Short mmCIF file of C-alpha atoms in Angstrom, two decimals:
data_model
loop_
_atom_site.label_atom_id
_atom_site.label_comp_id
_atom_site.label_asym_id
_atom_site.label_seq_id
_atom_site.Cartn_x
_atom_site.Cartn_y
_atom_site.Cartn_z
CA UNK A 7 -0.72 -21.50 17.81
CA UNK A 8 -4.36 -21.83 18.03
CA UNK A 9 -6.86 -19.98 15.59
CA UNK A 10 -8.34 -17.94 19.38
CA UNK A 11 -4.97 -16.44 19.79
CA UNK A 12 -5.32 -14.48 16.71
CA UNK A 13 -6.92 -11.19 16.43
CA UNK A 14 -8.57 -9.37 12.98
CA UNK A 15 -8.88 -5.64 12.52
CA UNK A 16 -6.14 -4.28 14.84
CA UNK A 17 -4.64 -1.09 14.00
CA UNK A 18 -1.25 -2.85 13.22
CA UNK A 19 -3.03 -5.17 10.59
CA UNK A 20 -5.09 -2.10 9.56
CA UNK A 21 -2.01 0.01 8.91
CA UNK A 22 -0.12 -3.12 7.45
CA UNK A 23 -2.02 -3.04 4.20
CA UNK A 24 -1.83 0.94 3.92
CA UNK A 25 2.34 0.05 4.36
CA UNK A 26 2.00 -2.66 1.66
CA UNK A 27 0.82 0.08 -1.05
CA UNK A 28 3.56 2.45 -0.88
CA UNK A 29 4.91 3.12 -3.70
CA UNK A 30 2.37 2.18 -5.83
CA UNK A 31 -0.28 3.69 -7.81
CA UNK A 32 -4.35 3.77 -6.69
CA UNK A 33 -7.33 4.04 -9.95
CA UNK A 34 -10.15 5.02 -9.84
CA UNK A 35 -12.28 2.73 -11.28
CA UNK A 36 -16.31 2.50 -12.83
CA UNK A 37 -16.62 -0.96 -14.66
CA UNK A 38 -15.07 -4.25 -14.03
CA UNK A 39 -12.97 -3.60 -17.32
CA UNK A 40 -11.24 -0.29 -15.95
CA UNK A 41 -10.60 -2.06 -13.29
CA UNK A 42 -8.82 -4.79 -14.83
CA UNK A 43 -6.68 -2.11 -17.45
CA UNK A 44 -5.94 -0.87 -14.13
CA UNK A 45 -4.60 -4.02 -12.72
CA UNK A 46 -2.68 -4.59 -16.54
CA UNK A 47 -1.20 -1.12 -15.87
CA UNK A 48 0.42 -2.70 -12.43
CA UNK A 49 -1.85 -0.30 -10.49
CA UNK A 50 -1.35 -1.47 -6.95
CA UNK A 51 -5.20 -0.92 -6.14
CA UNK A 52 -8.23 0.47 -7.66
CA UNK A 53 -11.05 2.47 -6.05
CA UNK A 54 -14.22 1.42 -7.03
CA UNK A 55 -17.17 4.08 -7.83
CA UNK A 56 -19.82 5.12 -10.10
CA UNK A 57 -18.94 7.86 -11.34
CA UNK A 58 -14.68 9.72 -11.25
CA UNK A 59 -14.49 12.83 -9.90
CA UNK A 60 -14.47 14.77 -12.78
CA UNK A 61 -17.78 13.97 -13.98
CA UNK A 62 -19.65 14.38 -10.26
CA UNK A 63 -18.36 17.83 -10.36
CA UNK A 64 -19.69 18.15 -13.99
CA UNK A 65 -23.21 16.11 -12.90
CA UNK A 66 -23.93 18.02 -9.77
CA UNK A 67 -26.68 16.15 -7.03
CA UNK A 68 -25.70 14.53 -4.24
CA UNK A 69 -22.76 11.78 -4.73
CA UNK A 70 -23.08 8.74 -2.62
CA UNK A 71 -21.50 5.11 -1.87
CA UNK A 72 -21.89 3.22 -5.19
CA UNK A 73 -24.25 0.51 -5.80
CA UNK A 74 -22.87 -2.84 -3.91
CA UNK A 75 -23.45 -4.57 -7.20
CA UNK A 76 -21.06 -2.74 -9.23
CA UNK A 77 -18.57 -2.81 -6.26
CA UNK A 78 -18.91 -6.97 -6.27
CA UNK A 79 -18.45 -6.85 -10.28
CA UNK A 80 -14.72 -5.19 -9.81
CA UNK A 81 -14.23 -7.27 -6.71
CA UNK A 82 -14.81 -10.41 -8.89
CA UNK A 83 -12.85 -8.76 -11.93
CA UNK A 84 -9.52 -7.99 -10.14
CA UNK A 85 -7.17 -10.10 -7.71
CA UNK A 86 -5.36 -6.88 -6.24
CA UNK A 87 -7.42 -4.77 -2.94
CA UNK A 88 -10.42 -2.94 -3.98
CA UNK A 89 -11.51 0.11 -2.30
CA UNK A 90 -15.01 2.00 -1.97
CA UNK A 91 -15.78 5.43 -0.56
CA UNK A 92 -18.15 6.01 1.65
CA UNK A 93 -19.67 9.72 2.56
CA UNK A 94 -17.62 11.94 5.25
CA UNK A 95 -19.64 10.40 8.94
CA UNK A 96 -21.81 8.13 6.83
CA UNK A 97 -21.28 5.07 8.87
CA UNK A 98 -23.72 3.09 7.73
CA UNK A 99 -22.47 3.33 4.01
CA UNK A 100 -19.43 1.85 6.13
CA UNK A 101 -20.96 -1.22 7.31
CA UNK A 102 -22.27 -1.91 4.25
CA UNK A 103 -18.62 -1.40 2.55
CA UNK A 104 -17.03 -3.65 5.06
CA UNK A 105 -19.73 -6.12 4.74
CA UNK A 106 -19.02 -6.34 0.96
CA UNK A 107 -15.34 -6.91 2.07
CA UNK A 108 -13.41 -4.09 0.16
CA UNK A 109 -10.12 -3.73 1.50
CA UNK A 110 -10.15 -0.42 2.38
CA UNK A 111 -12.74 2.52 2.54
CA UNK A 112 -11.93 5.91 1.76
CA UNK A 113 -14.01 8.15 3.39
CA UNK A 114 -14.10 10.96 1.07
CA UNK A 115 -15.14 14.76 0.53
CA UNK A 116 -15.77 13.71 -2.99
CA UNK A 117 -18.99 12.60 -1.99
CA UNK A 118 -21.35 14.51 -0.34
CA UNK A 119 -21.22 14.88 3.07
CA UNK A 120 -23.84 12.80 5.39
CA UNK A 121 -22.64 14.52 8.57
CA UNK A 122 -21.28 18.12 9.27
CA UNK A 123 -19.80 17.72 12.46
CA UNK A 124 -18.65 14.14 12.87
CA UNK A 125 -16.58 11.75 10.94
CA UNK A 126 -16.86 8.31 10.98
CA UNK A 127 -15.67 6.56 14.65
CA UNK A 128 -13.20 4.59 12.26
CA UNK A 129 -11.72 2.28 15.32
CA UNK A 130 -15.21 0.60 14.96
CA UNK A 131 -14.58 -1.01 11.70
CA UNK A 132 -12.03 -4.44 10.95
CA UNK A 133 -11.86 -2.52 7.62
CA UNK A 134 -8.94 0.05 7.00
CA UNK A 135 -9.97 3.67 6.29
CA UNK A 136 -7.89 6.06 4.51
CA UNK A 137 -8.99 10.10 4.49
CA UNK A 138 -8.10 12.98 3.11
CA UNK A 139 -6.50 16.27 4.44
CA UNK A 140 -5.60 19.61 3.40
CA UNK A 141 -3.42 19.91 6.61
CA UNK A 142 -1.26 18.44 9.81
CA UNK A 143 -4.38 18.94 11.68
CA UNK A 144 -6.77 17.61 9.75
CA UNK A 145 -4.72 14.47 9.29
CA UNK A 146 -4.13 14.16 12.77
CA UNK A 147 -7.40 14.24 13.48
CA UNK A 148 -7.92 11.73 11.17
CA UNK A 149 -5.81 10.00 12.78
CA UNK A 150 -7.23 10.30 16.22
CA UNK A 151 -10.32 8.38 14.71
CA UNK A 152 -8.84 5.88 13.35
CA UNK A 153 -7.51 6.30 10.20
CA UNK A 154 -5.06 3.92 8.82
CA UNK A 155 -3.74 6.32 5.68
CA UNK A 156 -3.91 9.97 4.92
CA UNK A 157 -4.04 11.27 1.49
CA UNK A 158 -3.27 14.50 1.05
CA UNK A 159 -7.12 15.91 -0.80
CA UNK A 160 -5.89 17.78 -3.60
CA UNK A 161 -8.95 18.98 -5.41
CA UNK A 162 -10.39 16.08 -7.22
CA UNK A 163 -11.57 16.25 -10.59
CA UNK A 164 -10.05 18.90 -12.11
CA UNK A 165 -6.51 17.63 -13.37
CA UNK A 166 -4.88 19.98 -11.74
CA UNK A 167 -2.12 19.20 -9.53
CA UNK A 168 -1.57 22.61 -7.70
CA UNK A 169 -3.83 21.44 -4.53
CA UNK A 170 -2.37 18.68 -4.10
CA UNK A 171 0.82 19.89 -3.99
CA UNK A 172 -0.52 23.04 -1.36
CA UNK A 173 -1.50 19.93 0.54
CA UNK A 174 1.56 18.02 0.49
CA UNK A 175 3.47 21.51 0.97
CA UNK A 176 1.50 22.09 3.96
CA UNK A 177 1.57 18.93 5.93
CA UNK A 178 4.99 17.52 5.10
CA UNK A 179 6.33 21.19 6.04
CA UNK A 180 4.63 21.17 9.75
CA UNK A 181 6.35 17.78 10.37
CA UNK A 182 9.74 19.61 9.13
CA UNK A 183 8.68 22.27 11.59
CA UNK A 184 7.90 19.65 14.44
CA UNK A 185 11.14 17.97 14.62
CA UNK A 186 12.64 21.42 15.19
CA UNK A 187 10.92 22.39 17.67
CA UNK A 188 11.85 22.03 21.32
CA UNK A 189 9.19 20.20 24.05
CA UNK A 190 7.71 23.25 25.53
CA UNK A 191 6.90 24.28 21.97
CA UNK A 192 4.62 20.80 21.32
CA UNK A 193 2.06 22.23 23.24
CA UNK A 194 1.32 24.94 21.44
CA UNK A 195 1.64 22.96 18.27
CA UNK A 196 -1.03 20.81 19.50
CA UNK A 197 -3.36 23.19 20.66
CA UNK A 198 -2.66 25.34 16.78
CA UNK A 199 -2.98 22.35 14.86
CA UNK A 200 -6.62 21.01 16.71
CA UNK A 201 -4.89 17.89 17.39
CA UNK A 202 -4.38 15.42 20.00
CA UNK A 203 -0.86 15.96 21.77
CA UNK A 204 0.50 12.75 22.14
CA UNK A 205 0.46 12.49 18.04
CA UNK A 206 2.43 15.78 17.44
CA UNK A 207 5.48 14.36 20.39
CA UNK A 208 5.19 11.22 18.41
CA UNK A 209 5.46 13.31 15.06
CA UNK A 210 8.44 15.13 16.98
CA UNK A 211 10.06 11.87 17.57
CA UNK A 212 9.79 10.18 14.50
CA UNK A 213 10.17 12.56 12.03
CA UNK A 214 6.66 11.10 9.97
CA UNK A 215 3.17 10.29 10.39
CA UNK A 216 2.12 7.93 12.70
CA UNK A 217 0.78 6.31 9.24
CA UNK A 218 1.67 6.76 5.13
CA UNK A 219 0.96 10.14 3.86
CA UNK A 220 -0.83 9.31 0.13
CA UNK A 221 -0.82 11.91 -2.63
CA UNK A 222 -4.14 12.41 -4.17
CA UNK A 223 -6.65 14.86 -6.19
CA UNK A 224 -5.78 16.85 -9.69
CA UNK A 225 -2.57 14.13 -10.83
CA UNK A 226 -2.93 13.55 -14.38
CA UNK A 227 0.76 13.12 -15.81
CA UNK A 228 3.17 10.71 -15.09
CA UNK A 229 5.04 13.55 -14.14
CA UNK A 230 2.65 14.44 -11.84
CA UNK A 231 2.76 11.39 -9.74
CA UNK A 232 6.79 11.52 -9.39
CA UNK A 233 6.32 15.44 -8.23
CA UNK A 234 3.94 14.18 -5.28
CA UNK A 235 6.29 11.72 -4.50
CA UNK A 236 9.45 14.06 -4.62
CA UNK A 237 7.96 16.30 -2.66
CA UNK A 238 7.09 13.21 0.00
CA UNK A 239 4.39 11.25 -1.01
CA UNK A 240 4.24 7.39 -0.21
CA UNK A 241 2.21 6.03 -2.83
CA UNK A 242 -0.46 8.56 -5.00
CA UNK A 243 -3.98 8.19 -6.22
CA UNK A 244 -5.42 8.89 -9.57
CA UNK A 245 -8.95 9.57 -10.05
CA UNK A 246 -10.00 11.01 -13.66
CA UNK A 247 -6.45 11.59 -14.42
CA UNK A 248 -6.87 8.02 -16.61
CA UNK A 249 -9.76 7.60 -17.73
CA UNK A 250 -10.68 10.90 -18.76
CA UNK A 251 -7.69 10.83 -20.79
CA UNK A 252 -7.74 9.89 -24.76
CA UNK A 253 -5.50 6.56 -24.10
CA UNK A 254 -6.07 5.53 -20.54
CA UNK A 255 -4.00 1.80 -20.90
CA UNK A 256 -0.88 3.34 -21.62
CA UNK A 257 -1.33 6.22 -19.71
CA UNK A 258 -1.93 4.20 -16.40
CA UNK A 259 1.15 2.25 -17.00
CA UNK A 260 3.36 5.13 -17.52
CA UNK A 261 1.65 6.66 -14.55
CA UNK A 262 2.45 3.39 -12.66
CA UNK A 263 5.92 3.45 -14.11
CA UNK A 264 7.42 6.75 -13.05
CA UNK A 265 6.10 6.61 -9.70
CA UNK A 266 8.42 3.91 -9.30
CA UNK A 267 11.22 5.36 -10.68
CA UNK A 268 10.40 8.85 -9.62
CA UNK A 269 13.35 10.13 -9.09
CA UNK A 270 15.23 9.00 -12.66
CA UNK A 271 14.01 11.87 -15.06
CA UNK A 272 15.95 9.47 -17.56
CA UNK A 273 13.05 7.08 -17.46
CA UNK A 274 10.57 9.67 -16.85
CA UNK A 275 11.26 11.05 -19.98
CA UNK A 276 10.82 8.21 -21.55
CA UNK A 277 7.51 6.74 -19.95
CA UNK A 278 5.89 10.45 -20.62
CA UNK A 279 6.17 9.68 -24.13
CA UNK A 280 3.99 9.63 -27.07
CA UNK A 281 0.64 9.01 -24.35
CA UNK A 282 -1.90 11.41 -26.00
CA UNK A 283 -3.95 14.18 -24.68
CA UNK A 284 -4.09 13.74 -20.51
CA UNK A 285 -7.67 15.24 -19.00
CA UNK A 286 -8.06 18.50 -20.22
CA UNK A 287 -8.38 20.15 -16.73
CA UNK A 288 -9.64 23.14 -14.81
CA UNK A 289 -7.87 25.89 -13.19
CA UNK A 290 -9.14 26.51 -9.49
CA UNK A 291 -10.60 30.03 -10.29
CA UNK A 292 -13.03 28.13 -12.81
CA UNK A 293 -14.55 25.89 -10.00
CA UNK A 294 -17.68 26.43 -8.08
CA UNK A 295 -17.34 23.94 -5.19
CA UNK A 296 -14.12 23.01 -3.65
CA UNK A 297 -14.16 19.19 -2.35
CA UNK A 298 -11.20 20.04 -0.44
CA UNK A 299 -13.18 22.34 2.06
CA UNK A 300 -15.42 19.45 3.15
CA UNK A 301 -14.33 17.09 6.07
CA UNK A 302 -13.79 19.41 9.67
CA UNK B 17 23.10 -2.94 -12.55
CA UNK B 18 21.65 -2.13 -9.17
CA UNK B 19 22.30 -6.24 -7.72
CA UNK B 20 25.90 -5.29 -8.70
CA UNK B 21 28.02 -6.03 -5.22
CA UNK B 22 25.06 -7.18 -3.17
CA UNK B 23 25.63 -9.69 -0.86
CA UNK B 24 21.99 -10.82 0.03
CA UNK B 25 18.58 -9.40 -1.12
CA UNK B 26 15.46 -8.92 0.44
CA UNK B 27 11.87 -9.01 -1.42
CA UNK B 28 9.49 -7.30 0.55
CA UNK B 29 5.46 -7.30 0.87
CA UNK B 30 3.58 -5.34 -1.41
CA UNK B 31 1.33 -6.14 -4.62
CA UNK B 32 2.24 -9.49 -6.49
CA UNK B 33 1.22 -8.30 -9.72
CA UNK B 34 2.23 -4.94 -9.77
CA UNK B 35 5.94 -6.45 -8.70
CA UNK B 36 5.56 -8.77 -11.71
CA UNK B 37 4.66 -6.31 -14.13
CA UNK B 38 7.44 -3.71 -12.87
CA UNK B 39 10.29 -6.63 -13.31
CA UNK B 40 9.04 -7.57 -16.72
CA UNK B 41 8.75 -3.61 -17.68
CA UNK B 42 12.17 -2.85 -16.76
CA UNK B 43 14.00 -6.47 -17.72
CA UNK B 44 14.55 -7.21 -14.03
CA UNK B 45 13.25 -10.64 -14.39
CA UNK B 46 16.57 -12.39 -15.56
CA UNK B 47 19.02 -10.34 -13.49
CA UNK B 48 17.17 -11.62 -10.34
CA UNK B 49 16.90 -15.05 -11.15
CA UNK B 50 20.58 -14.59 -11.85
CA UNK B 51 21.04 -13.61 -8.34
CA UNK B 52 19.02 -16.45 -6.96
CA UNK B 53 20.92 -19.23 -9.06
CA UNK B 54 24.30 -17.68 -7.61
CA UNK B 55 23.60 -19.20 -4.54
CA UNK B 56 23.25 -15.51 -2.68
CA UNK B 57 20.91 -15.49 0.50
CA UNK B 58 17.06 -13.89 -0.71
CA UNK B 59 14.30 -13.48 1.94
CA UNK B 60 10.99 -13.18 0.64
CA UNK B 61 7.87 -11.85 2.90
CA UNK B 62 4.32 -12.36 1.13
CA UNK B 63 4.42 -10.89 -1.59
CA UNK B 64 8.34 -11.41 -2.54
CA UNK B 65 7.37 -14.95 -1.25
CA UNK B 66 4.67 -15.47 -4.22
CA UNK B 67 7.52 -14.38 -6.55
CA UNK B 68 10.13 -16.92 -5.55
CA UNK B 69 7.41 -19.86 -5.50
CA UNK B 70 7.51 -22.83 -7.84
CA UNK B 71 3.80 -22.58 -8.83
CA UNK B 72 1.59 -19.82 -8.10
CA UNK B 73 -2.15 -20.49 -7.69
CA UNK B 74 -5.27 -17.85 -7.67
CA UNK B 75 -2.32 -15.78 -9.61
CA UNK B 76 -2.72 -14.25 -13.04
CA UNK B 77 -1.89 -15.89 -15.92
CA UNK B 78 1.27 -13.88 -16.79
CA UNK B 79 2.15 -13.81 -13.16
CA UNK B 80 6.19 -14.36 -12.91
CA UNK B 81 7.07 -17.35 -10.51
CA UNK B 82 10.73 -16.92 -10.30
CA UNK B 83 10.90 -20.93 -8.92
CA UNK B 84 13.43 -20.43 -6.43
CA UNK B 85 11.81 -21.84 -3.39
CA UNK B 86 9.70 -25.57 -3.79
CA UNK B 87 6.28 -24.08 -2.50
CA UNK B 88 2.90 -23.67 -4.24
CA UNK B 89 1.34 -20.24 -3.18
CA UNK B 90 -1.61 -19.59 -2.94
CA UNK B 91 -2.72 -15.72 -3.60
CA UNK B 92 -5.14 -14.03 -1.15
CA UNK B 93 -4.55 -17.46 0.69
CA UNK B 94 -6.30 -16.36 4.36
CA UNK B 95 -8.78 -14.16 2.48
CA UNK B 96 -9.34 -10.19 2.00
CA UNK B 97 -7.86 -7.63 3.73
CA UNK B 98 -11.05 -8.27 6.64
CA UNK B 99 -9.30 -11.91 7.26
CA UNK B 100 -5.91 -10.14 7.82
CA UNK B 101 -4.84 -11.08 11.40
CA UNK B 102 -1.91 -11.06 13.46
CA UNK B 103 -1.15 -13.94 15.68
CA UNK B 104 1.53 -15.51 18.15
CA UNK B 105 3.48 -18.57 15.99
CA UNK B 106 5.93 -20.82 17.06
CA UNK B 107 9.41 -20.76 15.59
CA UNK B 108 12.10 -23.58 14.81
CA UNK B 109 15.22 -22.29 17.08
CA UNK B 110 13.71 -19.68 18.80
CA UNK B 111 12.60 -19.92 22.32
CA UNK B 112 10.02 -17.54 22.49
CA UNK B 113 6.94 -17.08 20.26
CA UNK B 114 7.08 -14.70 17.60
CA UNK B 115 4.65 -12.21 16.70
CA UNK B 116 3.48 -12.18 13.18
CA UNK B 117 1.55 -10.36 11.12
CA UNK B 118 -0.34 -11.94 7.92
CA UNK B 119 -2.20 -9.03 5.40
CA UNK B 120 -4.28 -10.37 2.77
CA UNK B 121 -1.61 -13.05 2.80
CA UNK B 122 -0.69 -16.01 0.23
CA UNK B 123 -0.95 -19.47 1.90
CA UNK B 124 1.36 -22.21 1.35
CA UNK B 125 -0.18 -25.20 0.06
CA UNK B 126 2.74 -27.62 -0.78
CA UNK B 127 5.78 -27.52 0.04
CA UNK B 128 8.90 -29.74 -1.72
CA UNK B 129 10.67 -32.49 0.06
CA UNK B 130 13.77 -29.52 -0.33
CA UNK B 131 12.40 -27.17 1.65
CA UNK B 132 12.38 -26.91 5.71
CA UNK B 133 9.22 -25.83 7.48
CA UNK B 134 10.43 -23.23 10.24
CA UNK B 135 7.11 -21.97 11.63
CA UNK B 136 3.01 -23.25 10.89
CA UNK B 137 -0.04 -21.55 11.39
CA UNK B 138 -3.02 -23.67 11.88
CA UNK B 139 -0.83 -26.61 10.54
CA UNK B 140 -0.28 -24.73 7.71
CA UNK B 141 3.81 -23.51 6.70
CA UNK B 142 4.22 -19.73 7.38
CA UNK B 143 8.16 -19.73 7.25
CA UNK B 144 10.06 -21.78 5.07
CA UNK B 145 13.51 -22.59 3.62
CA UNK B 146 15.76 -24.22 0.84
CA UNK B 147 18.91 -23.88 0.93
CA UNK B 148 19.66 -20.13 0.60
CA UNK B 149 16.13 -18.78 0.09
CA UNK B 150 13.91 -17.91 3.10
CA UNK B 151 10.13 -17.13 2.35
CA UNK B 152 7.27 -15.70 4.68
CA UNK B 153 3.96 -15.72 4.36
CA UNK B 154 3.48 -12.61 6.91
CA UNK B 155 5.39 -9.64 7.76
CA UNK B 156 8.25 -9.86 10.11
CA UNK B 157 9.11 -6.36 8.69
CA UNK B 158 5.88 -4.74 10.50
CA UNK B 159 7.24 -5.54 13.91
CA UNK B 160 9.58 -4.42 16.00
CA UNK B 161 11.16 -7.96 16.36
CA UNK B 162 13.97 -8.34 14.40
CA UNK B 163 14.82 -12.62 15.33
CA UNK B 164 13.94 -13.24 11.67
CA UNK B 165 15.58 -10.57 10.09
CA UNK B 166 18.96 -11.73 12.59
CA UNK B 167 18.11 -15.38 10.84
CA UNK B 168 18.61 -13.91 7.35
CA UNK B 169 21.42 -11.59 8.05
CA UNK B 170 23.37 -14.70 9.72
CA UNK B 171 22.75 -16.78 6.48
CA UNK B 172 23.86 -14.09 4.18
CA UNK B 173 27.37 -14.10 6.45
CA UNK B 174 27.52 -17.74 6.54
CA UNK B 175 27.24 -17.17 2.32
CA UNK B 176 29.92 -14.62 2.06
CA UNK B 177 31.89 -16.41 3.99
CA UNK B 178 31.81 -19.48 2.42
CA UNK B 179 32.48 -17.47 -1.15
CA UNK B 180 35.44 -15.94 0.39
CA UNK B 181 37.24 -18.88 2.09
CA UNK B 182 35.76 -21.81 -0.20
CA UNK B 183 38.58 -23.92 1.94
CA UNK B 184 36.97 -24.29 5.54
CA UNK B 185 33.01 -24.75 3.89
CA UNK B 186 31.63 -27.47 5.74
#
C-alpha cells in the first residue's frame, strides 16, 4: 500500500484512458471558448491546436505543435482530457506535450511531417499516444510503437466522410478476415500486413485490436458520427466538422448525441434537426495533398 | 424504459460531464435516482462514482450528483492523465491484494459516518459502501480480476433475494 509500489505510464494505464473515451465524441479545438462549447456539448475530449484541419489545408506552410501557451489556456478552460498533436517522429514536440501534461498526444499526418522514416518510439513517453491509420498494418505498426488508440485517418479537413469510412472498411474487414483464418495462414498475414506476428494471433484470438479503433477525418453530420460507429468505430473525432459549421453549439451536441444513440435512427432523426449549414466540404478529386498518405 | 426488469446496475468509468449532460439530455436523471431509492444494488467505478456522490468538488456547476453514496468527490483527484497509476491495494475480505487501476481518477475526500471504507490508497478511501451502493475510485473493470465484480454480483443476489422472500431477511 505504499506510494513505491505504484507505477505511472504503463501501457495498461495508457490504454485505460483511450478505454474511458469510447463512445464519446473528440473536438477539435483553437480558443479556450471552443473548448469549453465543446465541453457544454458533452464532448468527451477536445484536441487542442491552432489552426482545424480545414483551414491548414486552405493556409498551406508547414503545420506544427501549437504554441504551449494556447495549449495551457484550454487546459485551464476545460475540466475534461485535453489533447495536442505533435508532428509524425517529432519527439521532441512530444516532450514538450507531455511536459505541459495533456492527456493524450495525437501524433498526426495533419501536421507536417518532422521525420520520413520513423515515428515516434511512443513506449518512451508516461503520456498516451493515439495515431492514425489508413490500414491493419499501419495500425499495427502503430501499435508495435506504442500506441495506446488508433483512429482510423480519414482525410481531415475536407468534410467528407468517404475516407474515413475506406479506412474503417479496410481495417475492421482484415480483422473479419483474421478470425477466419486458420494458424498457418497468420504468417502470411503478418508478413502482407508489415506487422509484427504476435499482434495479428492476438487479433486472431480476440476478434479486435489490441486497443480502441477511433473514427476520425471528413465527419461533419451527426449522421456521420453514428455511420463510423455502425460500421465499428469506438468513439469518433471531429475536427472542422464544428466549427466550420454556421451553428457549431448545437451542432456539437447533436454530434455528441447520436453517437450515443447511434443505432436509434428515431433519435437520430431528431438530433439532425433544424442545425444549419454543416462545413461545406470538398470532394477528394478537388484536393491537392492527401494527409492520409503521410505516416509509413 | 431500459432499467425496466433490472436487477442491479453498473455505472462505469468514462467522462463525468459528458455522463451528466447525456442523463439530463435524454431525462435519465429521475429514472436512475428512482432505481437507486428502490433499494437495487448500483456499483459505481470513477466516473459513475462522481455521479452517485453527495457533493462533488472541482466539478462543474451543473454537474448532477445523484447523492446516493455519503462521499465528497473530488474530480481529477490524483491529477492528469500523467498521475494515472496502477497500484497493489489492500481489500476488506479478501486475502490477497488487488490490483487496481486509477485514470485521471476522482479522490474521496469525506466520507459519511454511513458509509464503509473497503480498500485505501495512501490513507485515502478507494472502495466504499452504503448500504446497497458500491463506489470505486479506479477501475476494477480494466483487469482481469473479477473479486470486486463477484462482491457486487453477490449483493445484487442477496437484494433479489431479500425482495422475493421478504420473510427470512435478516
Amino acid at each position: 500500500m505504499s506510494e513505491s509500489s505504484s507505477s505511472f505510464g504503463s501501457f495498461p494505464v495508457k490504454r485505460g484512458l483511450a478505454e474511458m473515451l469510447k463512445g464519446g465524441v473528440i473536438m477539435d479545438v483553437v480558443t479556450p471558448e471552443q473548448a469549453k462549447i465543446a465541453e457544454d456539448a458533452g464532448a468527451c475530449a477536445v484536441m487542442a491546436l491552432e489552426r482545424v484541419p480545414a483551414d491548414i489545408r486552405r493556409d498551406g506552410g508547414v503545420a506544427r505543435m501549437s504554441d504551449p501557451e494556447m495549449i495551457q489556456g484550454i487546459q485551464g478552460a476545460v475540466s475534461i482530457p485535453v489533447m495536442a498533436k505533435a508532428r509524425i517522429g517529432h519527439f521532441v514536440e512530444a516532450q514538450i506535450l507531455q511536459s505541459l501534461g495533456v492527456d493524450f498526444i495525437d501524433e498526426s499526418e495533419v501536421l507536417t511531417p518532422a521525420d520520413e522514416a520513423h515515428h515516434i518510439d511512443k513506449f518512451k513517453f508516461v503520456v498516451p499516444f493515439v495515431c492514425g491509420a489508413t490500414n491493419l498494418g499501419e495500425a499495427l505498426r502503430r501499435i508495435s510503437e506504442g500506441a495506446c488508440m488508433i483512429r482510423s485517418k480519414g482525410e481531415a479537413g475536407t468534410g467528407n466522410v468517404v475516407e474515413a469510412v475506406r479506412h474503417l472498411r479496410s481495417i475492421l474487414g482484415d480483422i473479419r478476415k483474421i478470425g477466419t483464418a486458420d494458424t498457418a495462414e497468420l504468417f502470411e498475414w503478418a508478413k502482407r500486413l508489415q506487422a509484427p506476428l504476435p499482434l495479428v494471433q492476438e487479433i486472431a484470438q480476440t476478434g479486435k485490436l489490441p486497443v480502441p479503433l477511433f473514427c476520425a477525418g471528413g465527419l461533419a453530420t451527426p449522421a456521420d458520427a453514428a455511420l463510423a460507429m455502425q460500421l465499428g468505430a469506438e468513439a469518433v473525432f471531429v475536427g472542422s466538422g464544428i466549427f466550420k459549421s454556421d451553428h457549431p453549439a448545437p451542432r456539437a451536441k447533436a454530434i455528441v448525441e447520436a453517437t450515443t444513440h447511434f443505432d436509434n435512427p428515431d433519435i437520430l432523426a431528431k438530433v439532425s434537426r433544424g442545425l444549419g449549414a454543416p462545413m461545406t466540404g470538398i470532394g477528394m478529386d478537388e484536393i491537392n495533398q492527401r494527409y492520409a498518405e503521410r505516416g509509413w | 424504459m431500459e432499467l425496466e426488469g433490472l436487477d442491479g446496475l453498473i455505472l462505469p468509468g468514462g467522462e463525468s460531464t459528458t455522463m451528466s449532460n447525456l442523463l439530463r439530455a435524454f431525462d435519465f436523471v429521475e429514472p436512475l435516482r428512482r432505481f437507486v431509492v428502490s433499494g437495487r444494488p448500483v456499483f459505481g467505478t470513477c466516473a459513475g462514482m462522481i455521479l452517485l456522490s453527495e457533493r462533488i468538488l472541482d466539478g462543474r456547476s451543473d454537474q448532477i450528483a445523484l447523492a446516493s453514496c455519503g462521499i465528497v468527490s473530488r474530480r481529477n483527484g490524483y491529477g492528469r492523465q500523467v498521475d494515472s497509476f496502477e497500484t497493489d491495494i489492500e481489500v476488506a475480505g479478501m486475502c490477497d491484494p488487488f490490483h487496481a487501476i486509477f485514470i485521471r481518477a476522482p479522490r474521496i475526500e469525506e466520507t459519511s459516518s454511513e458509509v464503509t471504507v473497503l480498500a485505501r490508497h495512501d490513507g485515502c478511501p478507494v472502495l466504499v459502501r452504503e448500504g446497497n451502493v458500491l463506489a470505486a475510485s479506479f477501475h476494477p473493470e480494466l483487469t482481469d480480476d473479477d473479486r470486486i465484480h463477484r462482491l457486487f454480483a453477490h449483493m445484487v443476489r442477496d437484494a433479489k433475494s431479500q425482495d422475493e422472500f421478504p420473510d427470512e431477511a435478516r
